[in-house]
CSV table of N, CA, C and O in Angstrom, one decimal:
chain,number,residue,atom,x,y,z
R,398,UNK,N,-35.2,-45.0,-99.4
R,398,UNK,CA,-36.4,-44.8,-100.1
R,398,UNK,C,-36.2,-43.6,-101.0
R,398,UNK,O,-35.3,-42.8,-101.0
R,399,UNK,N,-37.1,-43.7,-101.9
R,399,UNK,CA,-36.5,-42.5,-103.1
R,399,UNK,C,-37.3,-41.2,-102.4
R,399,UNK,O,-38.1,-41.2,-101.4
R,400,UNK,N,-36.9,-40.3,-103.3
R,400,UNK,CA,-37.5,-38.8,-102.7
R,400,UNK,C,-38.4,-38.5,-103.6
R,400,UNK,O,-39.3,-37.7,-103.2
R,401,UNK,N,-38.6,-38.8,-104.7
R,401,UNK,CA,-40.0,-38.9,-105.4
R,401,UNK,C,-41.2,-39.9,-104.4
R,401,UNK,O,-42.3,-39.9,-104.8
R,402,UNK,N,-40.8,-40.6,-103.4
R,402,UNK,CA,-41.7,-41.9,-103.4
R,402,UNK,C,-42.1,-41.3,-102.2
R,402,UNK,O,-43.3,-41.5,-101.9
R,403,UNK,N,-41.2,-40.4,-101.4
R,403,UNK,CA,-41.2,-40.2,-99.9
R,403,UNK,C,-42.3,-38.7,-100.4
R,403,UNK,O,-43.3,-38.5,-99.7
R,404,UNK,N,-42.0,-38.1,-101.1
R,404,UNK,CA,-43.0,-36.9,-101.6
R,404,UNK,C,-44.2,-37.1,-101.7
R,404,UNK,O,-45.0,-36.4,-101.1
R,405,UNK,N,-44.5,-38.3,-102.7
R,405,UNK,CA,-46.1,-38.5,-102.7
R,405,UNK,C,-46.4,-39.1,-101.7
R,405,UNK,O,-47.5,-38.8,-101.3
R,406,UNK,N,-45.9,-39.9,-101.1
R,406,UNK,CA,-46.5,-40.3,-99.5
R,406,UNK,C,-47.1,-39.2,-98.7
R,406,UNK,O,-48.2,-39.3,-98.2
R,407,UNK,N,-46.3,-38.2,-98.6
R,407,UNK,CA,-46.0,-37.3,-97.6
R,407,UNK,C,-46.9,-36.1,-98.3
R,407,UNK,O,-47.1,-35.2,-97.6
R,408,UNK,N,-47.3,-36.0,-99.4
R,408,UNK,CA,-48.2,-35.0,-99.9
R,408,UNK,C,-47.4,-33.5,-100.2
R,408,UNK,O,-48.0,-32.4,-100.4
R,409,UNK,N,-45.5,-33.6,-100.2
R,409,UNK,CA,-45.2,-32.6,-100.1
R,409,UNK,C,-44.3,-32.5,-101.6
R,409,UNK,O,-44.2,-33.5,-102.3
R,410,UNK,N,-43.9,-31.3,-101.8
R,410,UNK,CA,-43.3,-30.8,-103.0
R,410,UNK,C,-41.7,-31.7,-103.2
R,410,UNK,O,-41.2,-32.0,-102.2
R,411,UNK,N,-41.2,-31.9,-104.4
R,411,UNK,CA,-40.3,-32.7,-104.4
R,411,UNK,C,-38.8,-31.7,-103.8
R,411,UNK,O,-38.0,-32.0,-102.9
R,412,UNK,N,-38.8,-30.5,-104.6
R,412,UNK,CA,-37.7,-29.5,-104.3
R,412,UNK,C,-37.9,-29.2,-102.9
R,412,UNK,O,-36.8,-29.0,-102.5
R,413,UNK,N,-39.0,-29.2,-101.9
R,413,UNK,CA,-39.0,-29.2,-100.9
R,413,UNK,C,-38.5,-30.0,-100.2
R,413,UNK,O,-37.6,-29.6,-99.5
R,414,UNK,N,-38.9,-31.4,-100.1
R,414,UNK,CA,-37.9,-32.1,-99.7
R,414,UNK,C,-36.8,-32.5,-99.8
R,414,UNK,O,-36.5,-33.1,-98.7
R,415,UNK,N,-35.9,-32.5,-100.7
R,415,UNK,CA,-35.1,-32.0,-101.4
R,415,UNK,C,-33.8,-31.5,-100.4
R,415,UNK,O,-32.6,-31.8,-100.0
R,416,UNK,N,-34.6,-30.6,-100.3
R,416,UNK,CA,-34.1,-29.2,-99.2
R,416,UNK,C,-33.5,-29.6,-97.5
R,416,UNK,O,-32.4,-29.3,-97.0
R,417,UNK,N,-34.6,-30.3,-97.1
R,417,UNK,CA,-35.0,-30.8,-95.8
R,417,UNK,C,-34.0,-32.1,-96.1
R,417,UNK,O,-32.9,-31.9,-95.6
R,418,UNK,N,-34.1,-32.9,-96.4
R,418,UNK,CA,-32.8,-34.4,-96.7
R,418,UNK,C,-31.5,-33.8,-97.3
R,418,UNK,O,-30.6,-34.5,-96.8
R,419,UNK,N,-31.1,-32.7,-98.1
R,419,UNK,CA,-29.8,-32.0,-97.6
R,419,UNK,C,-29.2,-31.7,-96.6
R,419,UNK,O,-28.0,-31.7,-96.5
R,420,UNK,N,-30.3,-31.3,-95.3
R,420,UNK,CA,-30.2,-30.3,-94.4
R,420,UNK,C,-29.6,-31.3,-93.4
R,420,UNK,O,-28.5,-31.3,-92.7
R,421,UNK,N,-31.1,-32.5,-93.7
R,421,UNK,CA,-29.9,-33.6,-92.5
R,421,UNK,C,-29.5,-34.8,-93.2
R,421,UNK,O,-29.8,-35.9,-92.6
R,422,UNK,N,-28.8,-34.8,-94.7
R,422,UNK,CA,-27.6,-35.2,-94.8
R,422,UNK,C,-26.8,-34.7,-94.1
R,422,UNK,O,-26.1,-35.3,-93.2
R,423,UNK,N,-26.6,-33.2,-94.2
R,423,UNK,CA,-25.4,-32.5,-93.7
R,423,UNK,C,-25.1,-32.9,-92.2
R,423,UNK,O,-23.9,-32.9,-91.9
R,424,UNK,N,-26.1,-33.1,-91.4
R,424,UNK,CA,-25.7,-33.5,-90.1
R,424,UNK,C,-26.1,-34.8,-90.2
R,424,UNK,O,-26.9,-35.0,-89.2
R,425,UNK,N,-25.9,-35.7,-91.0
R,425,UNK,CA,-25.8,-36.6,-90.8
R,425,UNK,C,-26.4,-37.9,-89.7
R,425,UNK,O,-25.9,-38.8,-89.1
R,426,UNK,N,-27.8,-37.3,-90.0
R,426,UNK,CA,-29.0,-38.0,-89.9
R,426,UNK,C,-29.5,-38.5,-91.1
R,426,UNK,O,-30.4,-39.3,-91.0
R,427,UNK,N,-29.1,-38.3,-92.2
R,427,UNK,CA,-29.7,-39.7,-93.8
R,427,UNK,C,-28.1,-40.0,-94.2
R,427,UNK,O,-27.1,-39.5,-93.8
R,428,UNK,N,-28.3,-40.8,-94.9
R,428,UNK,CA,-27.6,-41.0,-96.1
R,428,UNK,C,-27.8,-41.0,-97.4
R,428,UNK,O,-29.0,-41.1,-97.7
R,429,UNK,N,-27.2,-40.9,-98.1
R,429,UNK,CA,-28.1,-40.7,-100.1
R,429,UNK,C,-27.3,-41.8,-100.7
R,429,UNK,O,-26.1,-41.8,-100.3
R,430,UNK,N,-27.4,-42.3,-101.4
R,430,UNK,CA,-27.2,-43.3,-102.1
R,430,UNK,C,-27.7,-42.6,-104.0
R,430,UNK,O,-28.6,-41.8,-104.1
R,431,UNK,N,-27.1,-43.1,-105.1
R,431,UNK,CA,-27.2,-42.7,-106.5
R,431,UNK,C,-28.0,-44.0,-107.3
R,431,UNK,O,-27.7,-45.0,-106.8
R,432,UNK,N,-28.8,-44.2,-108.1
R,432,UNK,CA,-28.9,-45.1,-108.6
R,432,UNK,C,-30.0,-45.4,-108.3
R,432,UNK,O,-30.7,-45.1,-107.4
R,433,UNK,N,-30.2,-46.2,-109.6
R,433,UNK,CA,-31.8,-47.2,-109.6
R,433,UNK,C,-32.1,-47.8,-108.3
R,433,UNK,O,-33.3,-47.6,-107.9
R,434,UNK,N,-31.4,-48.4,-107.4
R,434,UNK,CA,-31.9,-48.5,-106.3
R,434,UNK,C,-31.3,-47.5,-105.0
R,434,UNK,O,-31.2,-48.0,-103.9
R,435,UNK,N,-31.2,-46.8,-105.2
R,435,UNK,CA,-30.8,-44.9,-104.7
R,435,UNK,C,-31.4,-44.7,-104.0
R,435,UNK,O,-31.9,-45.7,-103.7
R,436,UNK,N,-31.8,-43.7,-103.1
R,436,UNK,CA,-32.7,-43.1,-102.1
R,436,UNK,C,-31.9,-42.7,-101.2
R,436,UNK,O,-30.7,-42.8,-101.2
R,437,UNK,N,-32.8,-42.4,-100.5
R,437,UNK,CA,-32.6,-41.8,-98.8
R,437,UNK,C,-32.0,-43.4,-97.3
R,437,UNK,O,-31.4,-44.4,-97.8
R,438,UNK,N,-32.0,-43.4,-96.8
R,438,UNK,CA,-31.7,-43.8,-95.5
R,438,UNK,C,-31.4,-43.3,-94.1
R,438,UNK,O,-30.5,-42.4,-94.1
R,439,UNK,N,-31.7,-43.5,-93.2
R,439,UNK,CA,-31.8,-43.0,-91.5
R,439,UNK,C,-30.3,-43.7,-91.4
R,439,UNK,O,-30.2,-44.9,-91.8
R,440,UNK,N,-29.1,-42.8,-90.8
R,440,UNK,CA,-27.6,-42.7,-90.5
R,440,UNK,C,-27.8,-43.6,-88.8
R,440,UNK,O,-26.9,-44.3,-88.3
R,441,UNK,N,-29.4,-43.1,-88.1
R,441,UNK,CA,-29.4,-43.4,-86.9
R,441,UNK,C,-30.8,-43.9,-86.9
R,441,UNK,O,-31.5,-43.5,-87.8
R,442,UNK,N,-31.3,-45.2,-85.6
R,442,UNK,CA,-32.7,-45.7,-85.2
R,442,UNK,C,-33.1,-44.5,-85.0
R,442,UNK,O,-32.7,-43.6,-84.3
R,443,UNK,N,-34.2,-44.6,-85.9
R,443,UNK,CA,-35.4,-43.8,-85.6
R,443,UNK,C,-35.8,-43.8,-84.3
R,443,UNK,O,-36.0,-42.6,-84.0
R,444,UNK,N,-36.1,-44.3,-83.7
R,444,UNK,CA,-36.5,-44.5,-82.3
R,444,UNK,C,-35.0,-43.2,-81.8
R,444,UNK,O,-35.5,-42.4,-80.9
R,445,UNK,N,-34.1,-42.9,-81.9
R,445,UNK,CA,-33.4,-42.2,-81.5
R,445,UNK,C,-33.5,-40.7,-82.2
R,445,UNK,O,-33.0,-39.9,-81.4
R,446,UNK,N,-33.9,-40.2,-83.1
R,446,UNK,CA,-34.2,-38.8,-83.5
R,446,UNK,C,-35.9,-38.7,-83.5
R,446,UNK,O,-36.8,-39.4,-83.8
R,447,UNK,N,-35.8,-37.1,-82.7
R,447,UNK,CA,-36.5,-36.7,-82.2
R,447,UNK,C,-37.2,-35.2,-82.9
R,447,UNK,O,-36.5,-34.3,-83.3
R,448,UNK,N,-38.1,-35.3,-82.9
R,448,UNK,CA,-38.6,-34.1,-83.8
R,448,UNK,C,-38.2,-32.6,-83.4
R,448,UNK,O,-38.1,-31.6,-84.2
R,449,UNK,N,-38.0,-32.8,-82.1
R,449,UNK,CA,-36.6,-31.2,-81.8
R,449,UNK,C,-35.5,-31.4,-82.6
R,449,UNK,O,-35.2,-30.5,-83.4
R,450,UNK,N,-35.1,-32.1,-82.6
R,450,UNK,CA,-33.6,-32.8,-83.6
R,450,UNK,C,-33.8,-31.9,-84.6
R,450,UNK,O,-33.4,-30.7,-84.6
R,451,UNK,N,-34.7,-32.6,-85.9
R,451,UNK,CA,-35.1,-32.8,-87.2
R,451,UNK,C,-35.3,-30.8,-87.1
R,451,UNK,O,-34.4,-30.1,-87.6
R,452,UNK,N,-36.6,-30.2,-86.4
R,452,UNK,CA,-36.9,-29.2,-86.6
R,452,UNK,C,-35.5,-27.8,-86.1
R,452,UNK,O,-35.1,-26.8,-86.7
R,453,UNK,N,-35.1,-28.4,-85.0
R,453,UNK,CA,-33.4,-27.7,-84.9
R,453,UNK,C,-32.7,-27.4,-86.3
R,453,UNK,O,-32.4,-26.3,-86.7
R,454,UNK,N,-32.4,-28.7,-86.9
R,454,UNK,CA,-31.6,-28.5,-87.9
R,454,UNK,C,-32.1,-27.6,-89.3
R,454,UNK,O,-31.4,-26.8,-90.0
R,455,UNK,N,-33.5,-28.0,-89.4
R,455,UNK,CA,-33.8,-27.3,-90.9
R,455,UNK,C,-34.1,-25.6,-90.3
R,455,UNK,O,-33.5,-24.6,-90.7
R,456,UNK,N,-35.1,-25.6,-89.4
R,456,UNK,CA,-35.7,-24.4,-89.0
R,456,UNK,C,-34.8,-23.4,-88.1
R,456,UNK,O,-34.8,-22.2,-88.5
R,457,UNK,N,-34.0,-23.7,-87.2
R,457,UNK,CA,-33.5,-23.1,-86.2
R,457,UNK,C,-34.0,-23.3,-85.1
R,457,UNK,O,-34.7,-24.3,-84.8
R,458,UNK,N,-33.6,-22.0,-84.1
R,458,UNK,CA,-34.2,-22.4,-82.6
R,458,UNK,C,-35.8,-22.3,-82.7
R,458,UNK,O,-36.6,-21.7,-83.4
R,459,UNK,N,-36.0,-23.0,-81.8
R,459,UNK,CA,-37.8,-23.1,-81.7
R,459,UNK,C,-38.7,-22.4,-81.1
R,459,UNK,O,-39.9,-22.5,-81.1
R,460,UNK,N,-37.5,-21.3,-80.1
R,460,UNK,CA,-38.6,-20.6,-79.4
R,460,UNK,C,-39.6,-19.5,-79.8
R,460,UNK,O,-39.2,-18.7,-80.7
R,461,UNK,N,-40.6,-19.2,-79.4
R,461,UNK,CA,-41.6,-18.2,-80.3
R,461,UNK,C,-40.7,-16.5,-80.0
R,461,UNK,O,-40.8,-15.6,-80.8
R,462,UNK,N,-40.2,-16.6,-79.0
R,462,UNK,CA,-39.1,-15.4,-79.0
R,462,UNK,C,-37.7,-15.8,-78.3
R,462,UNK,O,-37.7,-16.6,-77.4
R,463,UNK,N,-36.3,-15.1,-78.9
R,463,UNK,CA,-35.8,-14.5,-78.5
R,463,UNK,C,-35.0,-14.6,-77.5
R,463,UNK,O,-33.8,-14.8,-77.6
R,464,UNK,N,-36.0,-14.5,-76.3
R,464,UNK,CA,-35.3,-14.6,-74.9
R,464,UNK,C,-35.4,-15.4,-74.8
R,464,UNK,O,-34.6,-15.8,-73.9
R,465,UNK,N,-36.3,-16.7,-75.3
R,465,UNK,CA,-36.6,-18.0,-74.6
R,465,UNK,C,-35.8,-19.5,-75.3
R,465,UNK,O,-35.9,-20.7,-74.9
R,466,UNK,N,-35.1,-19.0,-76.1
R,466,UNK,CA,-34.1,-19.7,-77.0
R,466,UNK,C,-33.3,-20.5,-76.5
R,466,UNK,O,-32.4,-19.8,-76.0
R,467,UNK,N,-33.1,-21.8,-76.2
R,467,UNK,CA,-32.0,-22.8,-75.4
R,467,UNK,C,-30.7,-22.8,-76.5
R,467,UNK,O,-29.6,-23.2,-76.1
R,468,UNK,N,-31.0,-22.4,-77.6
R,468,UNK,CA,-29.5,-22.3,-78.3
R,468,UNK,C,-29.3,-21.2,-79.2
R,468,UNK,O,-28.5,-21.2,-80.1
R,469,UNK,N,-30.3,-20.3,-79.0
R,469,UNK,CA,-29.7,-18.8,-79.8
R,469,UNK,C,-30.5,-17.9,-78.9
R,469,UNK,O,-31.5,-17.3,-79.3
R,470,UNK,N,-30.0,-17.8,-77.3
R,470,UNK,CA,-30.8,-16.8,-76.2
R,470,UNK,C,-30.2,-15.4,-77.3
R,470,UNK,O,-29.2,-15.5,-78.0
R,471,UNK,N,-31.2,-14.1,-77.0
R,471,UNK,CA,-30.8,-12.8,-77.4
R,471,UNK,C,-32.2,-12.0,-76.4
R,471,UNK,O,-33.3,-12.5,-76.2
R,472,UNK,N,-31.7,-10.9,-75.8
R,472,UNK,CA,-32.8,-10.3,-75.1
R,472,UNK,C,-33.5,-9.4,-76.4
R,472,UNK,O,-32.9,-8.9,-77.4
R,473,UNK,N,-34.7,-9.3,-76.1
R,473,UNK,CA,-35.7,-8.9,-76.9
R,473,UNK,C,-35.5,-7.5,-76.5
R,473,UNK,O,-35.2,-7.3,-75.3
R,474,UNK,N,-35.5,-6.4,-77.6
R,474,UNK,CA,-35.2,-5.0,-78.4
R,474,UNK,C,-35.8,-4.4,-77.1
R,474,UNK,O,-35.1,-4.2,-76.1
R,475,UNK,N,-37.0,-4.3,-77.2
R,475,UNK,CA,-38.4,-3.8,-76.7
R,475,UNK,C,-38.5,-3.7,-75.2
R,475,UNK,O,-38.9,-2.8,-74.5
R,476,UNK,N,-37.9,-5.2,-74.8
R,476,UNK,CA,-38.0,-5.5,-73.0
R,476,UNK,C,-37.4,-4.8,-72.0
R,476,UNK,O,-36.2,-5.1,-71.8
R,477,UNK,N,-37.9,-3.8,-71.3
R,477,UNK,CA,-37.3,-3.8,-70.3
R,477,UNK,C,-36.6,-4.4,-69.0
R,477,UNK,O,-35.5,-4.1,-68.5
R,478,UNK,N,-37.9,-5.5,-68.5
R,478,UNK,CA,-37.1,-6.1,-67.6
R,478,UNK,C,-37.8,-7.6,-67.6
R,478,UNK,O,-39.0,-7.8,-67.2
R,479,UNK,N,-37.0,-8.8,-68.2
R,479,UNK,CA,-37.5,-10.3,-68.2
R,479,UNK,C,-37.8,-10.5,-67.3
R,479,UNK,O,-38.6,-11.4,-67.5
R,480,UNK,N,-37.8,-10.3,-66.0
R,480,UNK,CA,-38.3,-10.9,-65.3
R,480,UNK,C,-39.6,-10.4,-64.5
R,480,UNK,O,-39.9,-10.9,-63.4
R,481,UNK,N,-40.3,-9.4,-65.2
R,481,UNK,CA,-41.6,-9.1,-65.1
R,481,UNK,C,-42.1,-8.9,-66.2
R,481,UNK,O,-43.0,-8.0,-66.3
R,482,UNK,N,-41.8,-9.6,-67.3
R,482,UNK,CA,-42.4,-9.0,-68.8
R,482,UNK,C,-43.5,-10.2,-68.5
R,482,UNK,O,-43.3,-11.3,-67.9
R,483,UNK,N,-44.6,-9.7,-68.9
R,483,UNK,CA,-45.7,-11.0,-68.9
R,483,UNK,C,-45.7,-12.0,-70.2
R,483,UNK,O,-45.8,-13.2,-70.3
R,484,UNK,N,-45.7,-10.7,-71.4
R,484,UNK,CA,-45.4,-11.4,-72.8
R,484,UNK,C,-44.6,-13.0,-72.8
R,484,UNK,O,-45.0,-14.0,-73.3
R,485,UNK,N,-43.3,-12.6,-72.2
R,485,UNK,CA,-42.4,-13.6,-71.8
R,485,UNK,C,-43.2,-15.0,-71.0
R,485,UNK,O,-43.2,-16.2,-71.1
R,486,UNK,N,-43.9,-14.0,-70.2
R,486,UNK,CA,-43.8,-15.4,-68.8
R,486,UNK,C,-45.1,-16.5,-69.7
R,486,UNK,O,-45.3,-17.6,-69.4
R,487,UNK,N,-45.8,-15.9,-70.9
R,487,UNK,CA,-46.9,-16.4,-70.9
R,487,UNK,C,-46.2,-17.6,-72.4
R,487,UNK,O,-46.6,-18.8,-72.6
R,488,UNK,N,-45.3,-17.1,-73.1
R,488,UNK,CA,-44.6,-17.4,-74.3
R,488,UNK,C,-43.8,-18.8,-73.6
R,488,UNK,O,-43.9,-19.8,-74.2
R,489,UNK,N,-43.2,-18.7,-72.7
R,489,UNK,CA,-42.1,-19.5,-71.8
R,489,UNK,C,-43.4,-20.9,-71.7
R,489,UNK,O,-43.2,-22.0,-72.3
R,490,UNK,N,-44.6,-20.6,-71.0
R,490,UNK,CA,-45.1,-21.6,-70.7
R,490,UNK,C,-45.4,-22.6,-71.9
R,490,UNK,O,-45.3,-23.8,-71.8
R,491,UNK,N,-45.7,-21.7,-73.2
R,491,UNK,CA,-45.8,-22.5,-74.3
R,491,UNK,C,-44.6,-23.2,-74.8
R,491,UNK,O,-44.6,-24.3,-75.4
R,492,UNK,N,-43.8,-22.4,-74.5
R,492,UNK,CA,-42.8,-22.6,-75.4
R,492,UNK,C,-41.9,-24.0,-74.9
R,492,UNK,O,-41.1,-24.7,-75.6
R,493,UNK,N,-42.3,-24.0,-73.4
R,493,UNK,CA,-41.6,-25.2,-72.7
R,493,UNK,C,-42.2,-26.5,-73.0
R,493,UNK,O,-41.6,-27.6,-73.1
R,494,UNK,N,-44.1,-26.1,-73.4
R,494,UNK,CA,-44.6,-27.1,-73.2
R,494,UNK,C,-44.5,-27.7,-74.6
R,494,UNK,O,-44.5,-28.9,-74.6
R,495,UNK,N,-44.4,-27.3,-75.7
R,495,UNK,CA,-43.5,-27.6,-77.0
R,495,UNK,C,-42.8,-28.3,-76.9
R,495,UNK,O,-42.8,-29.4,-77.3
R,496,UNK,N,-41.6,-27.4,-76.2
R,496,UNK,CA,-40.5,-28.2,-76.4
R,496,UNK,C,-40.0,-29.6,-75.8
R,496,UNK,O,-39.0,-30.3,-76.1
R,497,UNK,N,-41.2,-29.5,-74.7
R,497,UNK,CA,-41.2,-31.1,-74.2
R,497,UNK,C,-42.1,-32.2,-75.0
R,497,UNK,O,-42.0,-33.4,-74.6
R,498,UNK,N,-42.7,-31.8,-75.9
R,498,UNK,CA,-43.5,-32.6,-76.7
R,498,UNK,C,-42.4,-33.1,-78.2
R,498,UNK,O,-42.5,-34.3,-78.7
R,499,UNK,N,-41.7,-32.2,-78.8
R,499,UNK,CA,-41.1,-32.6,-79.4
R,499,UNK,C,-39.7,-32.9,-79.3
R,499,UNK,O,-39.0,-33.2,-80.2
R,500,UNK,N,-39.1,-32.8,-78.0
R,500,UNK,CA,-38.4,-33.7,-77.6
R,500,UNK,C,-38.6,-35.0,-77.1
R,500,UNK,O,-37.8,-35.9,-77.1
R,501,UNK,N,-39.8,-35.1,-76.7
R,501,UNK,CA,-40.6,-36.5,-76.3
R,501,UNK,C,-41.0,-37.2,-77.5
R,501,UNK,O,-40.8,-38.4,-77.3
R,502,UNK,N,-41.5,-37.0,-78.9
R,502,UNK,CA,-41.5,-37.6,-80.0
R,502,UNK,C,-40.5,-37.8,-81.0
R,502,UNK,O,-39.9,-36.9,-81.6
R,503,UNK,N,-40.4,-38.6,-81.0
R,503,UNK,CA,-39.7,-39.4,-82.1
R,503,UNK,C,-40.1,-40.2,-83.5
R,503,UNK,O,-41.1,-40.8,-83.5
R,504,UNK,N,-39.3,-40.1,-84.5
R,504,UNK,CA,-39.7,-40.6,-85.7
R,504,UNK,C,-40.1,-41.6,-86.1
R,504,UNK,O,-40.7,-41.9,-87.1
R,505,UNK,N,-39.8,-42.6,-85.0
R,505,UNK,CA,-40.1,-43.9,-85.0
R,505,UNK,C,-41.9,-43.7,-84.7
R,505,UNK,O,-42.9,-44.1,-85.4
R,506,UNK,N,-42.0,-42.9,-83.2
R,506,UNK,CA,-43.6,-42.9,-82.8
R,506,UNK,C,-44.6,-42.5,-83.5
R,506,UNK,O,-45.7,-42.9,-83.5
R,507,UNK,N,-44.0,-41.4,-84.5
R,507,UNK,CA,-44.9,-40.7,-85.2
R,507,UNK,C,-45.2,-41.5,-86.8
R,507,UNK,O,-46.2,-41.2,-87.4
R,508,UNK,N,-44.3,-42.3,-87.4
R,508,UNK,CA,-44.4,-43.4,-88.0
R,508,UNK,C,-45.3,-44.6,-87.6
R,508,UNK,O,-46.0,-45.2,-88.4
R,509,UNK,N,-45.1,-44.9,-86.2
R,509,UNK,CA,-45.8,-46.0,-85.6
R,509,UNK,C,-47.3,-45.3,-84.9
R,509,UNK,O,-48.0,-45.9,-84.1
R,510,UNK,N,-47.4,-44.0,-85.3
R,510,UNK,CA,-48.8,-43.5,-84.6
R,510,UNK,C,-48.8,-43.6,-83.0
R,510,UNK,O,-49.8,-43.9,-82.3
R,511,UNK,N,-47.7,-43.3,-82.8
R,511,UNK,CA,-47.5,-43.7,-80.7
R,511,UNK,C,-46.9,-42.5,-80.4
R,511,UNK,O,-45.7,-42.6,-80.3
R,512,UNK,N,-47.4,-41.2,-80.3
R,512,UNK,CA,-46.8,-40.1,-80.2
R,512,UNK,C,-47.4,-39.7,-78.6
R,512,UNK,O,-48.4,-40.1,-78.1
R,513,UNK,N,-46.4,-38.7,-77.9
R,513,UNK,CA,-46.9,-38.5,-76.7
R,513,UNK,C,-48.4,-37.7,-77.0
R,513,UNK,O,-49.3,-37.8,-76.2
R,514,UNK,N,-48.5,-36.9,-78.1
R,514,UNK,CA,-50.0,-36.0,-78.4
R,514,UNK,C,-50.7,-37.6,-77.8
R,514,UNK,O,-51.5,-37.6,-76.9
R,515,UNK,N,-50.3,-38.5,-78.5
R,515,UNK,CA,-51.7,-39.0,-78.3
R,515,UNK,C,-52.3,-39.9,-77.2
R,515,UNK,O,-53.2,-40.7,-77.1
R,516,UNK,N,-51.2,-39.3,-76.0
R,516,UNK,CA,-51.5,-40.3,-74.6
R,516,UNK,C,-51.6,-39.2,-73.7
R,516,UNK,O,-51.7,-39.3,-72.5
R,517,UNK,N,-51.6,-37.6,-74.5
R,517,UNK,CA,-51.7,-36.5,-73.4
R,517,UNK,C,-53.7,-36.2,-73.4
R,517,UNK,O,-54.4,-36.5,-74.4
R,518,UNK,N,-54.1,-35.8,-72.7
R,518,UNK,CA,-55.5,-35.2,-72.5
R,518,UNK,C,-55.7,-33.9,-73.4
R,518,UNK,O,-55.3,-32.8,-73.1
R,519,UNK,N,-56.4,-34.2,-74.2
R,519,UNK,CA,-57.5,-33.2,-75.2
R,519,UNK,C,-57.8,-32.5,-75.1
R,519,UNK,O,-57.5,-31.5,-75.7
R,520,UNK,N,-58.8,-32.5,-73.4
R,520,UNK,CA,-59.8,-32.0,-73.6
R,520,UNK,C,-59.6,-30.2,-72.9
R,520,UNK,O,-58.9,-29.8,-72.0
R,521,UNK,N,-60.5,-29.4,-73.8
R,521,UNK,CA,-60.5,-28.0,-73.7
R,521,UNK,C,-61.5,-27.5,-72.6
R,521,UNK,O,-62.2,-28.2,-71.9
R,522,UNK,N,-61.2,-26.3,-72.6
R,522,UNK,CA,-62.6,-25.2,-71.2
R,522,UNK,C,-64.0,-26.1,-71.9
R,522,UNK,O,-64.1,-26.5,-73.0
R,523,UNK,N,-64.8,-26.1,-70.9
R,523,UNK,CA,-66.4,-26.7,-71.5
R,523,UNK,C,-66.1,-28.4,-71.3
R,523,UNK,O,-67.0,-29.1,-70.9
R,524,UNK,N,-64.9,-29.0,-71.6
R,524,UNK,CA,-64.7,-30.5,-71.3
R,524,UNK,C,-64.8,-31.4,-72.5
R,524,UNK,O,-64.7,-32.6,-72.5
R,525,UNK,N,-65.1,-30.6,-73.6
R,525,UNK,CA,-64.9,-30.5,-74.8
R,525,UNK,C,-63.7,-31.2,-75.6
R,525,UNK,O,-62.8,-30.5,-75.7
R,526,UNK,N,-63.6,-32.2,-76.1
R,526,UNK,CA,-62.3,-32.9,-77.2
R,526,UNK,C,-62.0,-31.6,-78.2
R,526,UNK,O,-62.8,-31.1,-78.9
R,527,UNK,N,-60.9,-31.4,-78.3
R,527,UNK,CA,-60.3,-29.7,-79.3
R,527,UNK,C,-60.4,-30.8,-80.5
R,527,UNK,O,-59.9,-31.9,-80.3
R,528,UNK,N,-60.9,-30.5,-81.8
R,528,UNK,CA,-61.2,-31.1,-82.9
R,528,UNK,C,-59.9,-31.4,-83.5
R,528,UNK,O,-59.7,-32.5,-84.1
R,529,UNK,N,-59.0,-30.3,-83.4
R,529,UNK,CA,-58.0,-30.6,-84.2
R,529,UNK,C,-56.7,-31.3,-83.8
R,529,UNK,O,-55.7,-31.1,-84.5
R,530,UNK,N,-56.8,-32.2,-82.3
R,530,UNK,CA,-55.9,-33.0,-82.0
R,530,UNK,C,-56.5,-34.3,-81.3
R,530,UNK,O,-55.9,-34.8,-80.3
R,531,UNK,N,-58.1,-34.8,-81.9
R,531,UNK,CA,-58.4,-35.4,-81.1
R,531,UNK,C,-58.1,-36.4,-82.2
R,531,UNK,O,-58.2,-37.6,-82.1
């Protein structure tokens, strides 16, 4: 698909993407092709790359800090001791439950609208549907 075509689909800047299909050319998740019928291509089934994958490669590690990093651990400046910092223990719960959500999604699901968000429970304190993931 072209990267002009994949842009206005996707509502995003062209030099942006751009950026992000270099990132995984390089690892070798697309391919690029030259020419009038040129574009992009998936190297692997979508159903096999995983939005940890994709966000790994362009962004880096995913953790909200530091210490909680599965592939760039560093102890945090500040911490005295991890294993009673609360900051930590409360960051960890998020950060797990992330990371199990976009290792559970794939390009294929989120293409096909079959994403785990959308078979997990909504609902907030009060019993309330959260507006912005219902």
């Amino acid at each position: 698909m072209l990267t002009a075509e994949i842009a206005r689909r996707q509502n995003i800047p062209k030099r942006f993407l751009e950026q992000i299909l270099l990132v995984l050319k390089r690892h070798r998740l697309v391919q690029s092709r030259r020419g009038a019928q040129g574009g992009y291509a998936l190297l692997k089934p979508a159903e096999a790359i995983t939005f940890a994958e994709v966000l790994r490669l362009i962004d880096g590690p995913m953790a909200p800090l530091p210490c909680l990093s599965v592939v760039a651990y560093a102890h945090c400046a500040d911490c005295a001791d991890e294993k009673t910092c609360e900051i930590r223990r409360v960051f960890a719960r998020v950060a797990e439950a992330t990371r199990q959500t976009l290792e559970r999604t794939t390009i294929a699901q989120a293409l096909g609208g079959d994403s785990p968000l959308d078979r997990t429970d909504t609902t907030v304190s009060g019993g309330k549907k959260h507006p912005a993931i219902v």
